[in-house]
Each structure stands twice: as C-alpha cells, then as structure tokens.
Short mmCIF file of C-alpha atoms in Angstrom, two decimals:
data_model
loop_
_atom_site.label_atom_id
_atom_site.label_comp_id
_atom_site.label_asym_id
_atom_site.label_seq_id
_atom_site.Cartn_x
_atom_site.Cartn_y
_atom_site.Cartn_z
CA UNK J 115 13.44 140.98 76.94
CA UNK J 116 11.44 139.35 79.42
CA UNK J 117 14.75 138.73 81.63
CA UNK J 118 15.68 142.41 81.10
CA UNK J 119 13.00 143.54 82.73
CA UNK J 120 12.95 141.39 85.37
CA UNK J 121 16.50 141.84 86.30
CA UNK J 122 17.06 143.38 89.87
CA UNK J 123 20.26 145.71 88.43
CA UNK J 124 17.92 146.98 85.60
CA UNK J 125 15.90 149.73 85.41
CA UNK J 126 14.12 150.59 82.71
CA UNK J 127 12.47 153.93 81.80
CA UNK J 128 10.73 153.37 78.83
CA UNK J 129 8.25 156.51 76.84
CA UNK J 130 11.59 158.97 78.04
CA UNK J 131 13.86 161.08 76.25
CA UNK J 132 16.99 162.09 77.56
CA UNK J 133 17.18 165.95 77.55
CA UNK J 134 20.34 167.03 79.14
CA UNK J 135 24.02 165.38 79.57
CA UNK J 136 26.31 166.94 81.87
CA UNK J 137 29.65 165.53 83.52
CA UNK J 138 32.63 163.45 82.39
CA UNK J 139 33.57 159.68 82.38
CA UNK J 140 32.28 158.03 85.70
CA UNK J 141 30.45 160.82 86.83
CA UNK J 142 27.83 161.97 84.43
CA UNK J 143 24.46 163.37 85.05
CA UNK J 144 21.65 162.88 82.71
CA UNK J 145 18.30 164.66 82.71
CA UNK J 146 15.45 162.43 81.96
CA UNK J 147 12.25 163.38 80.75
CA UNK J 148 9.80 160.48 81.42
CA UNK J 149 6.28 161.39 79.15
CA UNK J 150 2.57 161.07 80.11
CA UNK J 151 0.97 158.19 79.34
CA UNK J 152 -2.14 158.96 80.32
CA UNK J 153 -2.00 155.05 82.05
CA UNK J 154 -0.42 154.42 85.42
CA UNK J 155 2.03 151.92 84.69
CA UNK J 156 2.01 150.19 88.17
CA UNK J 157 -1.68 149.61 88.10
CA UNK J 158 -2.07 148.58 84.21
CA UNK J 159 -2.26 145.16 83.44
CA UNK J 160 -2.42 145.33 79.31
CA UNK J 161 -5.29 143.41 79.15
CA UNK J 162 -6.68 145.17 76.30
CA UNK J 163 -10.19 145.42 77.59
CA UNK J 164 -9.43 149.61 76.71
CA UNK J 165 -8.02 149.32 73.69
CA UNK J 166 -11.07 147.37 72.68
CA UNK J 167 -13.53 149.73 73.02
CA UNK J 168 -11.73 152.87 72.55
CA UNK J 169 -13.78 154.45 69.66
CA UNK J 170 -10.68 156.50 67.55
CA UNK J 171 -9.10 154.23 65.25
CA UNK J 172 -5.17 156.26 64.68
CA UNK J 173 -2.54 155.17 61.73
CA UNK J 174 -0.47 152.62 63.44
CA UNK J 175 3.31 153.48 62.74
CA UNK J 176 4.63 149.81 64.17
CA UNK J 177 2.86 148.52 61.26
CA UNK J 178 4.12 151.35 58.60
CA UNK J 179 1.21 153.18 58.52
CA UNK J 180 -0.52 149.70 56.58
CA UNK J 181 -3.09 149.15 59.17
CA UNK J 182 -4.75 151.31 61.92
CA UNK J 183 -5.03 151.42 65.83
CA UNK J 184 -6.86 153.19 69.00
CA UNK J 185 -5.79 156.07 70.35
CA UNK J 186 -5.17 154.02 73.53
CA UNK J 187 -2.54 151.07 73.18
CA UNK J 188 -0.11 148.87 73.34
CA UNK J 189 2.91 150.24 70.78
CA UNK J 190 3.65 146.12 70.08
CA UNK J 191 2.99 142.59 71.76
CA UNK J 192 5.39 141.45 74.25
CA UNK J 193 6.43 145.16 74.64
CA UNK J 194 8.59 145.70 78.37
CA UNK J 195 6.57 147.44 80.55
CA UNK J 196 3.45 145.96 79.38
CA UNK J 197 1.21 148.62 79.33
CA UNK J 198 -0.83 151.11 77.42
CA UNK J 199 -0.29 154.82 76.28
CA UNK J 200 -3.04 156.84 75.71
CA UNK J 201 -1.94 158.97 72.38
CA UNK J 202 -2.27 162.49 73.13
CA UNK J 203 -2.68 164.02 69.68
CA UNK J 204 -5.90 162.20 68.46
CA UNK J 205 -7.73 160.92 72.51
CA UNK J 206 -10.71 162.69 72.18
CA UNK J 207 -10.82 163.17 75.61
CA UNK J 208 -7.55 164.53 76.23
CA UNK J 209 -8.50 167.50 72.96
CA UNK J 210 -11.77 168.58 74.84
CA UNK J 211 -14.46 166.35 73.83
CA UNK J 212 -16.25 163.97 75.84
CA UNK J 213 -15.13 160.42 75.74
CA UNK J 214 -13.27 158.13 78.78
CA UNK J 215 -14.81 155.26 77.52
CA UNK J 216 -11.25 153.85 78.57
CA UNK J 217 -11.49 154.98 81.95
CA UNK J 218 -14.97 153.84 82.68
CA UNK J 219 -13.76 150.13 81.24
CA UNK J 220 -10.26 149.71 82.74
CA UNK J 221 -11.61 147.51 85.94
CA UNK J 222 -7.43 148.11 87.71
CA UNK J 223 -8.22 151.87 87.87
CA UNK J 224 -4.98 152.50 85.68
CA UNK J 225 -6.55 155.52 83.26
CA UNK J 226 -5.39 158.87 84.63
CA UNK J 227 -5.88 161.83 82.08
CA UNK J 228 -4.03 164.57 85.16
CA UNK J 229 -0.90 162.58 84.74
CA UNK J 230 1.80 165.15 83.51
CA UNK J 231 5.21 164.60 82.26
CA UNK J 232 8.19 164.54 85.09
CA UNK J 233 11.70 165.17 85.23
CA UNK J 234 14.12 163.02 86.66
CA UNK J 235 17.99 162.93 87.51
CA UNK J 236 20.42 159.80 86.89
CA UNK J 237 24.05 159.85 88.28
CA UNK J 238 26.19 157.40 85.98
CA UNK J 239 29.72 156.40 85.17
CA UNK J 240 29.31 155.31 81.48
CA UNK J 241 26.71 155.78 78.75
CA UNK J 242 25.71 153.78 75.39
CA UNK J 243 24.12 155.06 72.38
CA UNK J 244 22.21 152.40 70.86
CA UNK J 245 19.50 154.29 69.21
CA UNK J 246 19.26 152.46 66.21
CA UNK J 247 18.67 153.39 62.41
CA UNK J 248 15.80 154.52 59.76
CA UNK J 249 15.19 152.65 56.56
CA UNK J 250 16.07 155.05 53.40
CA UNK J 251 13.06 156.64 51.77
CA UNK J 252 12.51 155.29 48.44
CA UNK J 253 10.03 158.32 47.17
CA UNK J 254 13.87 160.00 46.40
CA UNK J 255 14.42 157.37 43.42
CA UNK J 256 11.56 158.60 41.21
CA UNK J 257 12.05 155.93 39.05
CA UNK J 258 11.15 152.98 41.15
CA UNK J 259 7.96 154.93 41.63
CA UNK J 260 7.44 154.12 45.49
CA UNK J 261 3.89 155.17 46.70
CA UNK J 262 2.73 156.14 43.07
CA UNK J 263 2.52 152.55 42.22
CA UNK J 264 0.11 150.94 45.39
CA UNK J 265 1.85 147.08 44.80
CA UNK J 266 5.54 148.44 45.33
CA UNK J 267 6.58 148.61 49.30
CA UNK J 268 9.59 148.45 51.41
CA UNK J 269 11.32 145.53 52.61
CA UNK J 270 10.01 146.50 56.48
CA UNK J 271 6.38 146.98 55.14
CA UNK J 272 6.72 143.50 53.43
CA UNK J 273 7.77 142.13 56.74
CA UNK J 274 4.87 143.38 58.58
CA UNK J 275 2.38 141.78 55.63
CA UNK J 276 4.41 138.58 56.79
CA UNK J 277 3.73 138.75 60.27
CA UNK J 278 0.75 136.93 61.73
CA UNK J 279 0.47 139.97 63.81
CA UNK J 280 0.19 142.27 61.23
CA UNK J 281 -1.91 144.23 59.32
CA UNK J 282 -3.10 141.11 56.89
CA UNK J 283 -2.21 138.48 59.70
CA UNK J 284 0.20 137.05 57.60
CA UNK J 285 -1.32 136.76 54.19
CA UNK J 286 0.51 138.53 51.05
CA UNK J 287 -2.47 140.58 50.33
CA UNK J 288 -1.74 142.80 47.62
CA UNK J 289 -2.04 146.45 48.56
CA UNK J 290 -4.14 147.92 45.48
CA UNK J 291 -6.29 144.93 46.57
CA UNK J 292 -7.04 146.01 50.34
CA UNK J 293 -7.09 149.47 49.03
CA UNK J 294 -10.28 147.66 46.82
CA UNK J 295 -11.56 146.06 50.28
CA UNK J 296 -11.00 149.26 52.26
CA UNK J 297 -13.49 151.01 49.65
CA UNK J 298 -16.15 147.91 49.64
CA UNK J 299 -16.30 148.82 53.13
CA UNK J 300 -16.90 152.32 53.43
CA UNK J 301 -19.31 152.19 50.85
CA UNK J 302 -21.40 149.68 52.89
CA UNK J 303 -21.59 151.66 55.13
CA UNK J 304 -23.05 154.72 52.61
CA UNK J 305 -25.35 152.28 51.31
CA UNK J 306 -27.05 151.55 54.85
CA UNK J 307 -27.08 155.00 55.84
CA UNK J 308 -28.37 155.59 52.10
CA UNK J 309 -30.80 152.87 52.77
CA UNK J 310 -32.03 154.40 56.56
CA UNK J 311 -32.91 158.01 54.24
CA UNK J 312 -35.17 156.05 51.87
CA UNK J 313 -36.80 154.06 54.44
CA UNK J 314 -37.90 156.89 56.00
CA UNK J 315 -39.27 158.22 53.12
CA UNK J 316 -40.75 154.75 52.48
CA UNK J 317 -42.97 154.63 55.51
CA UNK J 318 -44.21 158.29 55.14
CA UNK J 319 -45.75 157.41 51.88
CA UNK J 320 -46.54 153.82 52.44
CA UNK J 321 -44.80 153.19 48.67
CA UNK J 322 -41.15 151.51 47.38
CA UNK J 323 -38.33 153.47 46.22
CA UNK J 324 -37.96 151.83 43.38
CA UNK J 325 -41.72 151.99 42.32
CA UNK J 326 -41.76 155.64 43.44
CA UNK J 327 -38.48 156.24 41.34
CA UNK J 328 -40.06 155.03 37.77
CA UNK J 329 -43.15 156.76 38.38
CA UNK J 330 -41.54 160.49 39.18
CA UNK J 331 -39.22 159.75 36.36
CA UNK J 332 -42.86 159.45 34.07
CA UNK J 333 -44.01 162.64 35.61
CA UNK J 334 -46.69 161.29 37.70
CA UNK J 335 -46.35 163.26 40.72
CA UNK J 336 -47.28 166.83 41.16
CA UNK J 337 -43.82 169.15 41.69
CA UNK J 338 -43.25 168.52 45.50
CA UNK J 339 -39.26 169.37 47.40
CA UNK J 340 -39.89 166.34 49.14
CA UNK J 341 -40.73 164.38 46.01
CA UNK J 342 -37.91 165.64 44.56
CA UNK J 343 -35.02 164.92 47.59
CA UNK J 344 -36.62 161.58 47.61
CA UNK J 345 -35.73 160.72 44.04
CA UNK J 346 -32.27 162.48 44.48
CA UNK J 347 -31.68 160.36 47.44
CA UNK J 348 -32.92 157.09 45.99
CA UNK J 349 -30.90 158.13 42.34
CA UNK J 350 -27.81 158.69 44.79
CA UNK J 351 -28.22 155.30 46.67
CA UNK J 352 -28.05 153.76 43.36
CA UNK J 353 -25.22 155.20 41.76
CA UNK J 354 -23.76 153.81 45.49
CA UNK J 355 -24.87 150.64 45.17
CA UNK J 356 -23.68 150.07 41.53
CA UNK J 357 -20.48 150.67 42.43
CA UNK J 358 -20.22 148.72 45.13
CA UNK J 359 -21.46 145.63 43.00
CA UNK J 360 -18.83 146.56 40.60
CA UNK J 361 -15.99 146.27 43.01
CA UNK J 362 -17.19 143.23 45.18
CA UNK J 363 -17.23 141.50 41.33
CA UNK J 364 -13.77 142.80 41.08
CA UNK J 365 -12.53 140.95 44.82
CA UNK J 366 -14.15 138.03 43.90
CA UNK J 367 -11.20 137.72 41.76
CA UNK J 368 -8.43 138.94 44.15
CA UNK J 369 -5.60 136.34 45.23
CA UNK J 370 -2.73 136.51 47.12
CA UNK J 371 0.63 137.37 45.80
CA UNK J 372 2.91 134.61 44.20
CA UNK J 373 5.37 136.63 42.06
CA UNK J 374 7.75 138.68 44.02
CA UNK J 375 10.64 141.00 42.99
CA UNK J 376 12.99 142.11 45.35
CA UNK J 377 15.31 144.99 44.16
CA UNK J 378 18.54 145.33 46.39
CA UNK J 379 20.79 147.92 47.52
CA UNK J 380 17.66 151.32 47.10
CA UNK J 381 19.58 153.83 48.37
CA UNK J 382 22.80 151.62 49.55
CA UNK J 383 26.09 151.27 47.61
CA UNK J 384 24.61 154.28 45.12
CA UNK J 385 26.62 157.82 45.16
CA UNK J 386 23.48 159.62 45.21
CA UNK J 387 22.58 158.92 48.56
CA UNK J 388 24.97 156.01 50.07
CA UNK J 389 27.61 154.87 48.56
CA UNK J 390 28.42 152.02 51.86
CA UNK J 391 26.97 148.44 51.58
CA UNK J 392 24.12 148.28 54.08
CA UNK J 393 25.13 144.68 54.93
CA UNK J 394 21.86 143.08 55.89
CA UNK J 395 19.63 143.68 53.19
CA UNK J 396 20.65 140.57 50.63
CA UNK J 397 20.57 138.15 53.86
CA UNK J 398 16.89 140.63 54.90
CA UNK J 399 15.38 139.61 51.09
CA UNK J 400 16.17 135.80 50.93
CA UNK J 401 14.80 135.27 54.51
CA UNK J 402 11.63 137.20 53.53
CA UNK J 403 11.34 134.84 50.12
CA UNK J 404 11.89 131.87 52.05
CA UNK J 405 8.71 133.03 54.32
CA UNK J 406 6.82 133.92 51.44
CA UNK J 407 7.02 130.21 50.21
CA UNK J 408 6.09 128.69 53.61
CA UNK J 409 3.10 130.72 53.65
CA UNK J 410 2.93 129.74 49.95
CA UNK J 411 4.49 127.18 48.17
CA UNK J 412 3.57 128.50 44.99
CA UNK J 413 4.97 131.73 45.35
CA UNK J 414 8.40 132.33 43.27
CA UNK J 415 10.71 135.02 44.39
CA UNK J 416 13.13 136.95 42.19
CA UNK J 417 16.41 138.62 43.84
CA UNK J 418 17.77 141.58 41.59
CA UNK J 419 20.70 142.28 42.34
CA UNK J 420 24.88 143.62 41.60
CA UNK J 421 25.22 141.04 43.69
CA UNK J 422 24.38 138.68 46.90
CA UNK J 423 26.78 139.68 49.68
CA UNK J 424 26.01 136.37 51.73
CA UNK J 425 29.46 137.16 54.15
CA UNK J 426 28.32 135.22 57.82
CA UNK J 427 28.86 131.97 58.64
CA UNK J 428 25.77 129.68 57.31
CA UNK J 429 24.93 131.91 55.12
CA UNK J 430 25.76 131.15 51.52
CA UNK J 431 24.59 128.07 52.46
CA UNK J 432 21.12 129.84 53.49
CA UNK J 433 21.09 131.41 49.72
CA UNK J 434 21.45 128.13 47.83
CA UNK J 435 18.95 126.65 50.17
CA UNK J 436 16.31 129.19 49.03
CA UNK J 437 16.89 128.80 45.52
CA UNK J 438 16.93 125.21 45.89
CA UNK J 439 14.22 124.23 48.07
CA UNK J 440 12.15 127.72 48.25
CA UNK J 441 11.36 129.03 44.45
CA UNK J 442 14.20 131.81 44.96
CA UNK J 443 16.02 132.92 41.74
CA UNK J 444 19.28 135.46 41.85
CA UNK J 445 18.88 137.79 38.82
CA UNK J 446 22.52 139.72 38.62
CA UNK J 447 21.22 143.13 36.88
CA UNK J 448 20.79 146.36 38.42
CA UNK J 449 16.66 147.88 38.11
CA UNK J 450 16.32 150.66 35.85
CA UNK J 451 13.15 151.37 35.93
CA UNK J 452 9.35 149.90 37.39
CA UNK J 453 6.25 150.86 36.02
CA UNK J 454 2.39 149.95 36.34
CA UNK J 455 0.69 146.98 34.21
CA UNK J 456 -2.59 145.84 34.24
CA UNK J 457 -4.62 145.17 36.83
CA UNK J 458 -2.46 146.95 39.21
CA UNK J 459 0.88 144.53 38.89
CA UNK J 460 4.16 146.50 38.73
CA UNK J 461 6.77 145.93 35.42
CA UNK J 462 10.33 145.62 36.53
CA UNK J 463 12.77 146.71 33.61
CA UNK J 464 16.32 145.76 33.99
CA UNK J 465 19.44 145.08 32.67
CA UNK J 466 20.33 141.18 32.72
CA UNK J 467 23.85 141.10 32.65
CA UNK J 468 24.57 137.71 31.85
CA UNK J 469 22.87 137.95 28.60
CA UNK J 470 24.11 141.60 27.81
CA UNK J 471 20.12 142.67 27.26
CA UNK J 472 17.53 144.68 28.43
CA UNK J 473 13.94 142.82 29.80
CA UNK J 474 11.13 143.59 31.61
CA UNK J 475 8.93 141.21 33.87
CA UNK J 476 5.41 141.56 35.05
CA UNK J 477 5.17 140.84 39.20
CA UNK J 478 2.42 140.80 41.64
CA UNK J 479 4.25 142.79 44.08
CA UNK J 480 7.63 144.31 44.00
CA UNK J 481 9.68 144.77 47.70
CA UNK J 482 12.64 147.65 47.33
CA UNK J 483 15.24 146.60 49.99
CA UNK J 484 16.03 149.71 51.55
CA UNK J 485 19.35 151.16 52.93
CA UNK J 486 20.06 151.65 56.59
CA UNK J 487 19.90 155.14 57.26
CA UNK J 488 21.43 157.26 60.47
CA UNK J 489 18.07 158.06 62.75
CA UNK J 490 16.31 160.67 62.69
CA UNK J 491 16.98 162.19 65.97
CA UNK J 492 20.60 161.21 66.14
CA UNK J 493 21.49 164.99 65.47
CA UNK J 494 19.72 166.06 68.31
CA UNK J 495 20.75 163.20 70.57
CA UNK J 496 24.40 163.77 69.69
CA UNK J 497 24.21 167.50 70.52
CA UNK J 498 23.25 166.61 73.91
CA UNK J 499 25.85 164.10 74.48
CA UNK J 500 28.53 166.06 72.85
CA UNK J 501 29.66 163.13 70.04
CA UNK J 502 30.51 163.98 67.09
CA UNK J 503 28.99 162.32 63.91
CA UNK J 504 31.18 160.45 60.44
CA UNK J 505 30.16 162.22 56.94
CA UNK J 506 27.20 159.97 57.12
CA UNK J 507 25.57 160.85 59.92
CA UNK J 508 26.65 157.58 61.63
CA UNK J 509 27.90 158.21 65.28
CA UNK J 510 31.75 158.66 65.01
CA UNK J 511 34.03 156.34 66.31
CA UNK J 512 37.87 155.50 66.89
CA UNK J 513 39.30 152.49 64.07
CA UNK J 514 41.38 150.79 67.11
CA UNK J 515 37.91 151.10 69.56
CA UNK J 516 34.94 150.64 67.22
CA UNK J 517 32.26 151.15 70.06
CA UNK J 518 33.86 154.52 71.69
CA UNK J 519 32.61 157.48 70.89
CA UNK J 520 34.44 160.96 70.72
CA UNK J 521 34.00 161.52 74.16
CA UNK J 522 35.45 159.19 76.99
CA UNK J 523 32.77 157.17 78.90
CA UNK J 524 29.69 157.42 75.85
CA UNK J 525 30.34 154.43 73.70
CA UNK J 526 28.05 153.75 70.66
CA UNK J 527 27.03 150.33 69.38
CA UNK J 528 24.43 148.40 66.65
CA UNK J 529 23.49 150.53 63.77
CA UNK J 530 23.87 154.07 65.69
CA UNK J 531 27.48 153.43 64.36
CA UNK J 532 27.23 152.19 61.62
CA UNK J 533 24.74 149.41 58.99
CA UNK J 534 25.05 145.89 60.87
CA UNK J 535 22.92 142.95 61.01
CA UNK J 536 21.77 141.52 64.43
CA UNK J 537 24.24 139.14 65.52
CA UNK J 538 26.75 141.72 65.00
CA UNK J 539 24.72 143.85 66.30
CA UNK J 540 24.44 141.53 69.53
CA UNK J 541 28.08 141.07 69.36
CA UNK J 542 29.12 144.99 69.63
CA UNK J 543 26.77 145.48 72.80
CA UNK J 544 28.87 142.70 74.58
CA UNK J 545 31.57 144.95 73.76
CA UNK J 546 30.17 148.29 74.64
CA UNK J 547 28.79 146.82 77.80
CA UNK J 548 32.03 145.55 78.67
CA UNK J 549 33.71 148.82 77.67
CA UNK J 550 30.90 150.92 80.39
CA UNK J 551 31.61 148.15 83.35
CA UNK J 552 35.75 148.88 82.50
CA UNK J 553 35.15 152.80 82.76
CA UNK J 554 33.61 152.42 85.78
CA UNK J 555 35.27 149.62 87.75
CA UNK J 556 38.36 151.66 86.82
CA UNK J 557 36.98 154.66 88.25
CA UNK J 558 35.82 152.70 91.48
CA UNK J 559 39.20 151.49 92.32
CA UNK J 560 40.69 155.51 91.60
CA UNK J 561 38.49 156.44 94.14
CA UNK J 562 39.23 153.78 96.72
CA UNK J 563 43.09 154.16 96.00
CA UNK J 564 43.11 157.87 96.88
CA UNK J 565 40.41 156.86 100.20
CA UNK J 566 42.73 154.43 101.16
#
C-alpha cells in the first residue's frame, strides 16, 4: 500500500464518492465528490497527539462496533493518506458546542473546521469496480441466536479479538466477560462521585457516614431534609458499592477462551438466503483456530461443518496441519440450534453425521462464519455506472470475460463480482487492470491512426 501511494502514476482520492458517470469506453467523465475532513491532509502528520486528547469517545466500526474511538481519527493503522478525519456526526465542536481541544493541540496547524466538501472532474478511458463485499447478518437465522447470546460473534468480530490492534489487543476475552468489566468500570466511577456527595456531607457535620447511617436508622436525629438526603445518599452508595464487590468477585474468576466452535456456511450454500459457496470461509475458520492456539496452546477448536472446501494449492495440507499440530477438530454435521448455558457459555446442538445422532456441546465462545454478501451501496454505485447486477446482487459479468462488466470500458473485479478469497482476488485485478490499459492503449492508437 505503501508503494501505491507513493507511485508517481497514482493518485489517490481517498474519503470520496463517485457521484456521476458520464461518457463511453476511453472517454468517460466521472464526478467526484471528495468529503470534509475537518483535517488538511497536506499539513497532517497522524501523529495522534489529537486523537489523544479528543474528549468524545464514538463506536468504532473498523473494530465491529467491539471497542470505541474519538471523534477525531485515524479509520486504521497504516491507512494511505495517513491522516485524521474529524467525524462530523458526534465532534462536539462541529454540532455547536464548545470544544477544539484538537485544534489547540495539533502543533502542524492541520485542524480546519471551515473545510467544506468539493467537487471534482476526472477524464478517463477505463473504470474498475472493486468495491468489495458485506459479511451476511446472522440476526436473520434466529436460531443461532446472534446478539441475544453475548459469547456468539462473527468470524470478522473474532478476527478483530485476534488482532493485537484490536479491541482486547489480542487476547480471546470473552464478550459477556468485558461486558462484566465494562460495568466494574462505570460503577467506579458512581461510587467516587457517590463518595464526593457523602464527603461533603461528612465535613458539614464533622461525623462518618457510616456512624451517621446506624444512628438515623435508630431514630436519633430530629426529622431534618438534609438528614434525610444524607442517609438516601449514603443507603444509595451502598447498594453501589455492593454490587460492585459482587462483580469484581465474579472477574476474579474470568479466563480467556479455550473452547471454540466455528459453525460454517451462516447464510452461504442455504436457499434461504444464498444458496452459492462463499469460498473463503472454511480456509477463514482454520486460519483463525490456528491463531487461537498460538495465542493459546490450550485452546481446542471445533470446525462444524457439511464440509471443508480446502480447493487452493497448500491448502488441504493447511487443514491437516491444524488438526495435527493446532488442537483443530472437523465435526461433519450441520448446527441446528445454539443456546445459552451457565455462566454465559453458548450450547451448540447438532447433528453428527457419522454417528447418525443428535449432541450438544458446551463452548466458551462460538464464531458463525458468515457468507459474503453483495455491498451495501453496490445498488447505488451501479446506477451511476450503468452495470447491471446477477440475481444476487453481485455485479454482472460476461462467462468468456469474467472481469467485464455490462458496459464496455467498466470492468469489475474481487468480491464486487462475485465471493473470492484474496489471492484470487489479487489475481482478477491483474486481469482487470490489464483489461483498462487494453481499452485504452487501443483507443490511443484509434486516435493516432485517424491523426495520422
């Protein structure tokens, strides 16, 4: 990406949406919107320093909503340009209030809240779609019980638990668990704002709480409001407190998870939503368990499955090496069913085919791998460009050209055209590049013909 970016015969206009298409092969002209960012991009030198003390903590989507950042920042590390964005929606100052603590910090001068959005106008020969895909929403297959049971998650949110970057920096931190932590936290924070009222209270009347507390309980102080708001308080800061014992006794007890089920093909190779074979996923889930074991080598996955499509080169040897050497197991049985168990740890029912029965199995954390879906915005983007789209939503293309689209000179390639993994993926925008540089070298030497 680095090299991309650097590249003299690239340009890249990152935080932009294309708005308009207009033309025909080798000579199309696309409308550009290029958004605010609040940050001057020329000036910025992502150092952070804003992001640091930016006060408004925002859901941060690149982790899947699983941890939280500012409202100024960097979308993810290594990101080409690399700057910040302030987010519009939740800056305080940008909504009225008064804030710029980013402004007054940022020492390059980059912070400019005037900055509007601008329109710009590219002249081009060829164009390729490669906007990507959306993983499947689970919540549609009620009985795998995604988001009602906290310790079931996608295959994408598992990767970000994996990542050092991410929201657990890499440990396998159980989500009912940080939910637990989350709480222990806020109520800290009641508890020493509980703690401020009654010391307050305290030093007026030179006496304890607690001493104060049994006394006005035995009726030893006259009727008073303030008497009164003081025992409320000190009853309600106690009620807080207990609590928050309770649940720090409970962490004390929380460990990372070691048992893993991963259920295949959610929403792939299912006539209720996709009947197609996403193609990634079963190579997606053994990588993931093999990580799992590095960061743990007690941690045993299970892969259930119709079965393990392990197609590429190296990579049936890559599944027996993770059931050999990595605590992987291949269960062949499709998932009816998950439910909760105690102490938050999800019950996977299913139907083990090779001995004809139905079991269940109690995990620490179950991982649905999720079909590749068409993106979201591929039915606006394709109404701009004019392409037409398959019965799946998948950009349309021709069997004898698998990277042109319906209309000469926009060619389409990764999973805009269909589910792929990433060296196909790699291998399709050779082709689609080399399709774009034939439309318009053959368009170059048209022109110089009829010159000459």
């Amino acid at each position: 990406m680095l090299d991309v970016g650097r590249h003299p015969n690239i340009e890249l206009l990152a935080y932009s949406e294309v708005e308009k298409v207009e033309g025909q092969a080798a000579d199309f002209r696309v409308t550009v919107r290029r958004k605010a960012r609040y940050v001057e991009e020329d000036k910025c030198t992502g150092c952070g320093a804003c992001a640091e003390k930016c006060p408004t903590d925002v859901p941060d989507a690149f982790n899947e909503g699983l941890g939280t950042r500012k409202a100024i920042y960097n979308y993810f590390a290594q990101g080409i340009p690399s700057t910040h964005t302030i987010d519009a929606d939740y800056c305080r100052q940008l909504n009225g209030k008064k804030c710029g603590i980013c402004e007054k910090t940022c020492q390059a001068d980059a912070i400019n809240f005037d900055q509007e959005d601008r329109i710009i106008q590219l002249d081009v020969g060829a164009i390729i779609v490669a906007a990507g895909y959306d993983v499947f929403d689970p919540s549609l297959i009620p009985e795998y019980r995604y988001k009602e049971i906290s310790n079931v998650v996608t295959a994408i949110e598992f990767e970000r638990f994996l990542s050092a970057s991410g929201p657990t920096g890499g440990h396998l931190d159980r989500p009912s668990d940080r939910a637990v932590q989350a709480e222990i936290v806020e109520l800290e924070k009641r508890a020493n704002k509980s703690q401020r009222a009654l010391d307050k209270f305290e030093k007026k009347y030179e006496e304890g709480s607690g001493e104060f507390y049994e006394n006005y309980k035995a009726g030893q102080y006259k009727d008073d409001e303030d008497y009164k708001k003081w025992a409320d308080k000190y009853a309600g800061h106690l009620a807080i407190v207990e609590t928050l014992n309770t649940l720090k006794r409970k962490a004390e007890t929380f460990a990372v998870a070691k048992r893993l089920a991963f259920i295949q093909c959610v929403g792939s190779r299912d006539f209720r939503f996709y009947p197609f074979c996403s193609g990634y996923c079963c190579m997606h889930s053994i990588k993931e368990a093999i990580i799992a074991h590095e960061h743990d080598p007690e941690t045993k996955s299970t892969i259930f499955g119709m079965d393990i499509r392990a197609v590429g080169k190296g990579f049936e040897e890559y599944k027996v090496r993770g059931g050999n050497k990595s605590g992987v197991s291949y269960m062949r049985g499709r998932v009816a069913e998950i439910t909760g168990g105690p102490d938050n740890k999800p019950i996977v029912t299913y139907e083990n085919t090779h001995e004809r029965k139905v079991e269940s199995r109690e995990f620490d954390m179950v991982i649905l791998a999720t079909a590749c879906a068409p993106t979201k915005g591929i039915f606006e983007l394709a109404k701009i460009l004019g392409i037409e789209l398959n019965k799946y939503n998948f950009v349309k293309t021709s069997p004898q050209s698998p990277v042109d689209t319906s209309v000469p000179g926009i060619f389409v390639c990764g999973c805009a055209g269909s589910p792929m993994d990433v060296p196909e993926s790699v291998a399709q925008a050779s082709s689609a590049a080399g399709r774009a540089a034939e439309m318009v070298f053959q368009s170059q030497s048209e022109k110089e013909k009829a010159v000459a």
